[in-house]
mmCIF file of N, CA and C in Angstrom:
data_model
loop_
_atom_site.group_PDB
_atom_site.id
_atom_site.type_symbol
_atom_site.label_atom_id
_atom_site.label_comp_id
_atom_site.label_asym_id
_atom_site.label_seq_id
_atom_site.Cartn_x
_atom_site.Cartn_y
_atom_site.Cartn_z
ATOM 1 N N UNK A 1273 27.358 22.627 -19.940
ATOM 2 C CA UNK A 1273 27.817 21.626 -19.026
ATOM 3 C C UNK A 1273 29.271 21.832 -18.723
ATOM 4 N N UNK A 1274 29.468 21.977 -17.400
ATOM 5 C CA UNK A 1274 30.904 22.583 -16.403
ATOM 6 C C UNK A 1274 32.283 21.582 -16.946
ATOM 7 N N UNK A 1275 32.925 21.559 -17.708
ATOM 8 C CA UNK A 1275 34.039 20.330 -17.961
ATOM 9 C C UNK A 1275 34.846 20.414 -17.641
ATOM 10 N N UNK A 1276 35.041 21.450 -15.985
ATOM 11 C CA UNK A 1276 36.649 21.517 -15.429
ATOM 12 C C UNK A 1276 35.857 21.609 -13.830
ATOM 13 N N UNK A 1277 36.881 21.877 -13.550
ATOM 14 C CA UNK A 1277 36.561 21.734 -11.560
ATOM 15 C C UNK A 1277 38.611 21.928 -11.114
ATOM 16 N N UNK A 1278 37.726 23.315 -10.765
ATOM 17 C CA UNK A 1278 39.814 24.293 -9.592
ATOM 18 C C UNK A 1278 39.432 23.702 -7.999
ATOM 19 N N UNK A 1279 40.526 23.486 -7.744
ATOM 20 C CA UNK A 1279 40.749 22.904 -5.710
ATOM 21 C C UNK A 1279 41.549 23.988 -5.640
ATOM 22 N N UNK A 1280 41.604 25.033 -4.404
ATOM 23 C CA UNK A 1280 42.867 25.773 -4.151
ATOM 24 C C UNK A 1280 42.530 25.300 -2.818
ATOM 25 N N UNK A 1281 43.736 25.038 -2.307
ATOM 26 C CA UNK A 1281 44.146 24.836 -0.749
ATOM 27 C C UNK A 1281 45.201 25.180 -0.910
ATOM 28 N N UNK A 1282 44.686 25.691 1.074
ATOM 29 C CA UNK A 1282 46.630 25.867 1.342
ATOM 30 C C UNK A 1282 47.405 24.944 1.553
ATOM 31 N N UNK A 1283 48.231 25.343 1.550
ATOM 32 C CA UNK A 1283 49.999 23.889 1.607
ATOM 33 C C UNK A 1283 50.876 24.326 2.147
ATOM 34 N N UNK A 1284 51.496 23.532 3.034
ATOM 35 C CA UNK A 1284 52.250 23.568 4.256
ATOM 36 C C UNK A 1284 53.121 22.787 3.225
ATOM 37 N N UNK A 1285 53.321 21.597 2.316
ATOM 38 C CA UNK A 1285 54.128 21.212 1.853
ATOM 39 C C UNK A 1285 55.816 20.787 2.706
ATOM 40 N N UNK A 1286 56.555 20.418 2.148
ATOM 41 C CA UNK A 1286 57.893 20.221 2.869
ATOM 42 C C UNK A 1286 58.518 20.279 2.283
ATOM 43 N N UNK A 1287 59.450 21.606 3.262
ATOM 44 C CA UNK A 1287 60.788 22.416 2.687
ATOM 45 C C UNK A 1287 62.033 21.810 1.655
ATOM 46 N N UNK A 1288 61.445 22.619 0.474
ATOM 47 C CA UNK A 1288 62.843 22.321 -0.777
ATOM 48 C C UNK A 1288 63.383 23.134 -1.232
ATOM 49 N N UNK A 1289 63.762 22.793 -2.844
ATOM 50 C CA UNK A 1289 64.063 24.237 -3.197
ATOM 51 C C UNK A 1289 63.083 24.804 -3.703
ATOM 52 N N UNK A 1290 61.859 25.203 -4.120
ATOM 53 C CA UNK A 1290 60.985 26.006 -4.216
ATOM 54 C C UNK A 1290 59.800 26.377 -3.061
ATOM 55 N N UNK A 1291 60.458 26.520 -2.317
ATOM 56 C CA UNK A 1291 60.412 26.308 -1.105
ATOM 57 C C UNK A 1291 60.190 26.998 -0.019
ATOM 58 N N UNK A 1292 59.517 27.929 1.072
ATOM 59 C CA UNK A 1292 60.239 28.145 2.342
ATOM 60 C C UNK A 1292 59.969 27.818 3.171
ATOM 61 N N UNK A 1293 60.886 27.432 4.123
ATOM 62 C CA UNK A 1293 60.429 26.847 5.282
ATOM 63 C C UNK A 1293 59.244 28.215 6.593
ATOM 64 N N UNK A 1294 58.080 27.076 7.039
ATOM 65 C CA UNK A 1294 57.212 27.842 7.629
ATOM 66 C C UNK A 1294 56.661 28.654 6.880
ATOM 67 N N UNK A 1295 56.164 28.828 6.023
ATOM 68 C CA UNK A 1295 54.938 29.866 4.969
ATOM 69 C C UNK A 1295 54.197 29.431 4.443
ATOM 70 N N UNK A 1296 52.623 29.585 4.318
ATOM 71 C CA UNK A 1296 51.995 28.816 4.186
ATOM 72 C C UNK A 1296 51.748 29.476 2.720
ATOM 73 N N UNK A 1297 51.867 28.006 1.553
ATOM 74 C CA UNK A 1297 51.016 28.288 0.280
ATOM 75 C C UNK A 1297 50.121 28.045 0.081
ATOM 76 N N UNK A 1298 49.627 28.318 -1.058
ATOM 77 C CA UNK A 1298 48.384 27.887 -1.573
ATOM 78 C C UNK A 1298 48.796 27.138 -2.681
ATOM 79 N N UNK A 1299 47.818 25.869 -2.574
ATOM 80 C CA UNK A 1299 47.896 24.493 -4.213
ATOM 81 C C UNK A 1299 47.234 24.621 -4.505
ATOM 82 N N UNK A 1300 46.668 24.833 -6.185
ATOM 83 C CA UNK A 1300 46.105 24.702 -6.595
ATOM 84 C C UNK A 1300 46.175 23.501 -7.616
ATOM 85 N N UNK A 1301 44.942 22.857 -7.944
ATOM 86 C CA UNK A 1301 44.962 22.110 -8.412
ATOM 87 C C UNK A 1301 43.039 21.989 -10.197
ATOM 88 N N UNK A 1302 44.160 21.750 -11.206
ATOM 89 C CA UNK A 1302 42.553 21.704 -12.400
ATOM 90 C C UNK A 1302 42.343 19.890 -12.546
ATOM 91 N N UNK A 1303 41.239 19.993 -13.397
ATOM 92 C CA UNK A 1303 41.003 19.231 -14.211
ATOM 93 C C UNK A 1303 39.459 19.684 -14.887
ATOM 94 N N UNK A 1304 40.613 19.200 -15.857
ATOM 95 C CA UNK A 1304 39.306 19.201 -17.533
ATOM 96 C C UNK A 1304 39.076 17.714 -18.318
ATOM 97 N N UNK A 1305 38.756 17.769 -18.742
ATOM 98 C CA UNK A 1305 37.587 17.266 -20.035
ATOM 99 C C UNK A 1305 38.303 18.384 -21.656
ATOM 100 N N UNK A 1306 39.126 17.692 -22.287
ATOM 101 C CA UNK A 1306 39.219 17.982 -23.921
ATOM 102 C C UNK A 1306 39.844 16.710 -24.273
ATOM 103 N N UNK A 1307 39.403 15.642 -25.076
ATOM 104 C CA UNK A 1307 39.431 14.534 -26.323
ATOM 105 C C UNK A 1307 40.500 13.480 -24.550
ATOM 106 N N UNK A 1308 39.781 13.595 -23.399
ATOM 107 C CA UNK A 1308 39.721 13.375 -22.284
ATOM 108 C C UNK A 1308 40.357 13.709 -21.220
ATOM 109 N N UNK A 1309 40.614 13.156 -20.432
ATOM 110 C CA UNK A 1309 40.553 13.674 -18.675
ATOM 111 C C UNK A 1309 42.056 14.132 -18.114
ATOM 112 N N UNK A 1310 42.167 15.360 -17.596
ATOM 113 C CA UNK A 1310 43.660 15.984 -18.076
ATOM 114 C C UNK A 1310 43.487 16.523 -16.473
ATOM 115 N N UNK A 1311 44.516 16.954 -15.883
ATOM 116 C CA UNK A 1311 44.950 17.550 -15.090
ATOM 117 C C UNK A 1311 46.417 18.054 -14.010
ATOM 118 N N UNK A 1312 46.431 18.992 -13.652
ATOM 119 C CA UNK A 1312 47.478 20.213 -13.734
ATOM 120 C C UNK A 1312 47.332 20.755 -11.837
ATOM 121 N N UNK A 1313 48.319 21.033 -11.643
ATOM 122 C CA UNK A 1313 48.878 21.741 -10.317
ATOM 123 C C UNK A 1313 49.605 22.545 -10.069
ATOM 124 N N UNK A 1314 49.416 23.590 -9.573
ATOM 125 C CA UNK A 1314 50.625 25.157 -9.080
ATOM 126 C C UNK A 1314 50.876 25.428 -8.129
ATOM 127 N N UNK A 1315 51.423 26.104 -7.739
ATOM 128 C CA UNK A 1315 51.550 26.784 -6.642
ATOM 129 C C UNK A 1315 51.690 28.523 -6.638
ATOM 130 N N UNK A 1316 50.891 29.141 -5.737
ATOM 131 C CA UNK A 1316 50.898 30.856 -5.117
ATOM 132 C C UNK A 1316 51.100 30.487 -4.133
ATOM 133 N N UNK A 1317 51.736 31.977 -3.854
ATOM 134 C CA UNK A 1317 51.821 32.336 -2.499
ATOM 135 C C UNK A 1317 50.470 33.109 -1.472
ATOM 136 N N UNK A 1318 49.017 33.233 -2.569
ATOM 137 C CA UNK A 1318 47.544 33.743 -2.171
ATOM 138 C C UNK A 1318 46.840 33.399 -2.586
ATOM 139 N N UNK A 1319 45.324 32.697 -1.971
ATOM 140 C CA UNK A 1319 44.552 32.062 -2.435
ATOM 141 C C UNK A 1319 44.035 32.914 -3.628
ATOM 142 N N UNK A 1320 44.455 34.149 -4.331
ATOM 143 C CA UNK A 1320 43.554 34.544 -5.377
ATOM 144 C C UNK A 1320 45.233 35.170 -6.474
ATOM 145 N N UNK A 1321 46.139 34.082 -6.359
ATOM 146 C CA UNK A 1321 46.916 34.716 -7.125
ATOM 147 C C UNK A 1321 46.896 32.856 -7.420
ATOM 148 N N UNK A 1322 46.553 31.811 -7.004
ATOM 149 C CA UNK A 1322 46.361 30.889 -7.487
ATOM 150 C C UNK A 1322 45.221 30.580 -8.420
ATOM 151 N N UNK A 1323 43.837 31.631 -8.012
ATOM 152 C CA UNK A 1323 42.595 31.345 -7.974
ATOM 153 C C UNK A 1323 42.701 32.144 -9.250
ATOM 154 N N UNK A 1324 43.614 32.875 -10.112
ATOM 155 C CA UNK A 1324 43.628 33.275 -11.160
ATOM 156 C C UNK A 1324 45.342 32.076 -11.892
ATOM 157 N N UNK A 1325 45.618 31.781 -11.356
ATOM 158 C CA UNK A 1325 46.729 30.586 -12.020
ATOM 159 C C UNK A 1325 45.776 29.460 -12.712
ATOM 160 N N UNK A 1326 45.385 29.292 -11.983
ATOM 161 C CA UNK A 1326 44.399 28.101 -12.396
ATOM 162 C C UNK A 1326 43.962 28.359 -13.284
ATOM 163 N N UNK A 1327 43.090 29.397 -13.194
ATOM 164 C CA UNK A 1327 41.850 30.021 -14.291
ATOM 165 C C UNK A 1327 42.795 30.221 -15.169
ATOM 166 N N UNK A 1328 43.863 31.226 -15.501
ATOM 167 C CA UNK A 1328 45.370 30.887 -16.299
ATOM 168 C C UNK A 1328 45.311 29.570 -17.564
ATOM 169 N N UNK A 1329 45.540 29.084 -16.468
ATOM 170 C CA UNK A 1329 45.777 27.342 -16.980
ATOM 171 C C UNK A 1329 45.598 26.765 -17.969
ATOM 172 N N UNK A 1330 43.350 27.460 -17.565
ATOM 173 C CA UNK A 1330 43.075 26.453 -18.277
ATOM 174 C C UNK A 1330 42.268 27.155 -19.222
ATOM 175 N N UNK A 1331 42.007 28.077 -19.397
ATOM 176 C CA UNK A 1331 42.288 29.447 -20.466
ATOM 177 C C UNK A 1331 43.018 28.929 -21.876
ATOM 178 N N UNK A 1332 44.279 29.037 -21.479
ATOM 179 C CA UNK A 1332 45.379 28.878 -22.016
ATOM 180 C C UNK A 1332 45.653 26.567 -22.319
ATOM 181 N N UNK A 1333 44.981 25.921 -22.143
ATOM 182 C CA UNK A 1333 44.092 24.308 -22.667
ATOM 183 C C UNK A 1333 42.866 25.154 -23.335
ATOM 184 N N UNK A 1334 42.607 25.860 -23.594
ATOM 185 C CA UNK A 1334 40.371 25.796 -24.823
ATOM 186 C C UNK A 1334 39.381 25.617 -23.781
ATOM 187 N N UNK A 1335 39.994 25.854 -22.312
ATOM 188 C CA UNK A 1335 38.765 25.812 -21.862
ATOM 189 C C UNK A 1335 38.163 26.482 -21.591
ATOM 190 N N UNK A 1336 37.017 26.783 -21.697
ATOM 191 C CA UNK A 1336 35.663 27.814 -21.362
ATOM 192 C C UNK A 1336 34.785 27.436 -20.205
ATOM 193 N N UNK A 1337 35.371 29.137 -19.128
ATOM 194 C CA UNK A 1337 35.140 28.656 -18.582
ATOM 195 C C UNK A 1337 33.916 29.334 -17.927
ATOM 196 N N UNK A 1338 33.005 29.472 -18.926
ATOM 197 C CA UNK A 1338 31.489 29.670 -18.653
ATOM 198 C C UNK A 1338 30.787 30.994 -17.742
ATOM 199 N N UNK A 1339 31.862 32.139 -17.614
ATOM 200 C CA UNK A 1339 31.719 32.821 -16.702
ATOM 201 C C UNK A 1339 32.798 34.164 -17.257
ATOM 202 N N UNK A 1340 33.003 35.016 -16.118
ATOM 203 C CA UNK A 1340 33.463 36.432 -15.777
ATOM 204 C C UNK A 1340 34.696 36.159 -15.505
ATOM 205 N N UNK A 1341 35.302 36.805 -16.336
ATOM 206 C CA UNK A 1341 36.955 36.699 -14.743
ATOM 207 C C UNK A 1341 37.254 37.887 -13.628
ATOM 208 N N UNK A 1342 37.540 37.044 -12.903
ATOM 209 C CA UNK A 1342 37.757 38.162 -11.487
ATOM 210 C C UNK A 1342 37.267 37.391 -10.120
ATOM 211 N N UNK A 1343 37.787 37.654 -9.133
ATOM 212 C CA UNK A 1343 37.758 37.073 -8.114
ATOM 213 C C UNK A 1343 36.542 36.725 -7.556
ATOM 214 N N UNK A 1344 36.442 35.469 -7.172
ATOM 215 C CA UNK A 1344 35.167 34.716 -6.715
ATOM 216 C C UNK A 1344 34.948 35.257 -5.443
ATOM 217 N N UNK A 1345 33.729 36.007 -4.804
ATOM 218 C CA UNK A 1345 33.158 36.323 -3.902
ATOM 219 C C UNK A 1345 32.417 35.140 -3.265
ATOM 220 N N UNK A 1346 32.284 33.935 -2.873
ATOM 221 C CA UNK A 1346 31.641 33.371 -2.890
ATOM 222 C C UNK A 1346 32.688 32.080 -2.249
ATOM 223 N N UNK A 1347 33.677 31.903 -2.704
ATOM 224 C CA UNK A 1347 35.198 30.925 -2.076
ATOM 225 C C UNK A 1347 35.582 31.007 -1.000
ATOM 226 N N UNK A 1348 36.119 30.068 -0.125
ATOM 227 C CA UNK A 1348 36.223 29.462 1.411
ATOM 228 C C UNK A 1348 37.928 29.318 1.522
ATOM 229 N N UNK A 1349 38.451 30.397 2.017
ATOM 230 C CA UNK A 1349 39.971 29.310 2.086
ATOM 231 C C UNK A 1349 39.948 28.593 3.254
ATOM 232 N N UNK A 1350 39.909 27.735 3.094
ATOM 233 C CA UNK A 1350 40.801 25.860 4.255
ATOM 234 C C UNK A 1350 41.384 26.963 4.980
ATOM 235 N N UNK A 1351 41.107 26.584 6.482
ATOM 236 C CA UNK A 1351 42.653 26.310 7.318
ATOM 237 C C UNK A 1351 42.952 24.745 7.453
ATOM 238 N N UNK A 1352 44.130 24.506 7.647
ATOM 239 C CA UNK A 1352 44.804 23.799 8.668
ATOM 240 C C UNK A 1352 44.509 22.370 9.722
ATOM 241 N N UNK A 1353 43.831 21.533 9.466
ATOM 242 C CA UNK A 1353 43.031 22.062 11.259
ATOM 243 C C UNK A 1353 44.099 21.932 11.886
ATOM 244 N N UNK A 1354 45.435 21.500 12.179
ATOM 245 C CA UNK A 1354 45.869 21.407 13.148
ATOM 246 C C UNK A 1354 46.039 22.235 13.877
ATOM 247 N N UNK A 1355 45.180 24.341 13.385
ATOM 248 C CA UNK A 1355 44.933 24.991 14.172
ATOM 249 C C UNK A 1355 44.356 25.149 14.838
ATOM 250 N N UNK A 1356 44.252 25.215 16.289
ATOM 251 C CA UNK A 1356 42.807 26.315 17.328
ATOM 252 C C UNK A 1356 41.896 26.365 16.174
ATOM 253 N N UNK A 1357 40.605 26.560 16.290
ATOM 254 C CA UNK A 1357 40.396 27.127 16.141
ATOM 255 C C UNK A 1357 39.948 28.499 17.049
ATOM 256 N N UNK A 1358 40.042 29.487 16.439
ATOM 257 C CA UNK A 1358 38.983 30.968 16.988
ATOM 258 C C UNK A 1358 37.772 31.064 17.154
ATOM 259 N N UNK A 1359 37.587 32.082 18.242
ATOM 260 C CA UNK A 1359 36.912 33.394 18.533
ATOM 261 C C UNK A 1359 35.928 34.671 18.037
ATOM 262 N N UNK A 1360 35.561 34.585 17.215
ATOM 263 C CA UNK A 1360 35.826 35.987 17.279
ATOM 264 C C UNK A 1360 35.387 36.967 18.582
ATOM 265 N N UNK A 1361 35.790 38.099 19.537
ATOM 266 C CA UNK A 1361 35.264 38.817 20.012
ATOM 267 C C UNK A 1361 35.551 38.158 21.711
ATOM 268 N N UNK A 1362 36.451 37.224 21.424
ATOM 269 C CA UNK A 1362 36.388 36.658 22.721
ATOM 270 C C UNK A 1362 38.014 36.899 23.218
ATOM 271 N N UNK A 1363 38.784 36.949 24.110
ATOM 272 C CA UNK A 1363 39.903 37.907 23.841
ATOM 273 C C UNK A 1363 40.707 36.733 25.398
#
């Protein structure tokens, strides 16, 4: 039975000491069960880096991921709703 969840989402955040104005980063959030329910969050420059960081964090906590490591082929990158939809092939 799976006892962990990974969420990767685009994150503009608020400009601060660790962020660059106008640059979209990706926030990763994990939750897992191991003697209770825990969660952690972090940021990365790309979706792939965020996914790798989330998986690495879970492995460090001793969570069995139940799959081989590598990039997901079925993951969808979410885009902020404030941007207009782009239709391919139209100019």
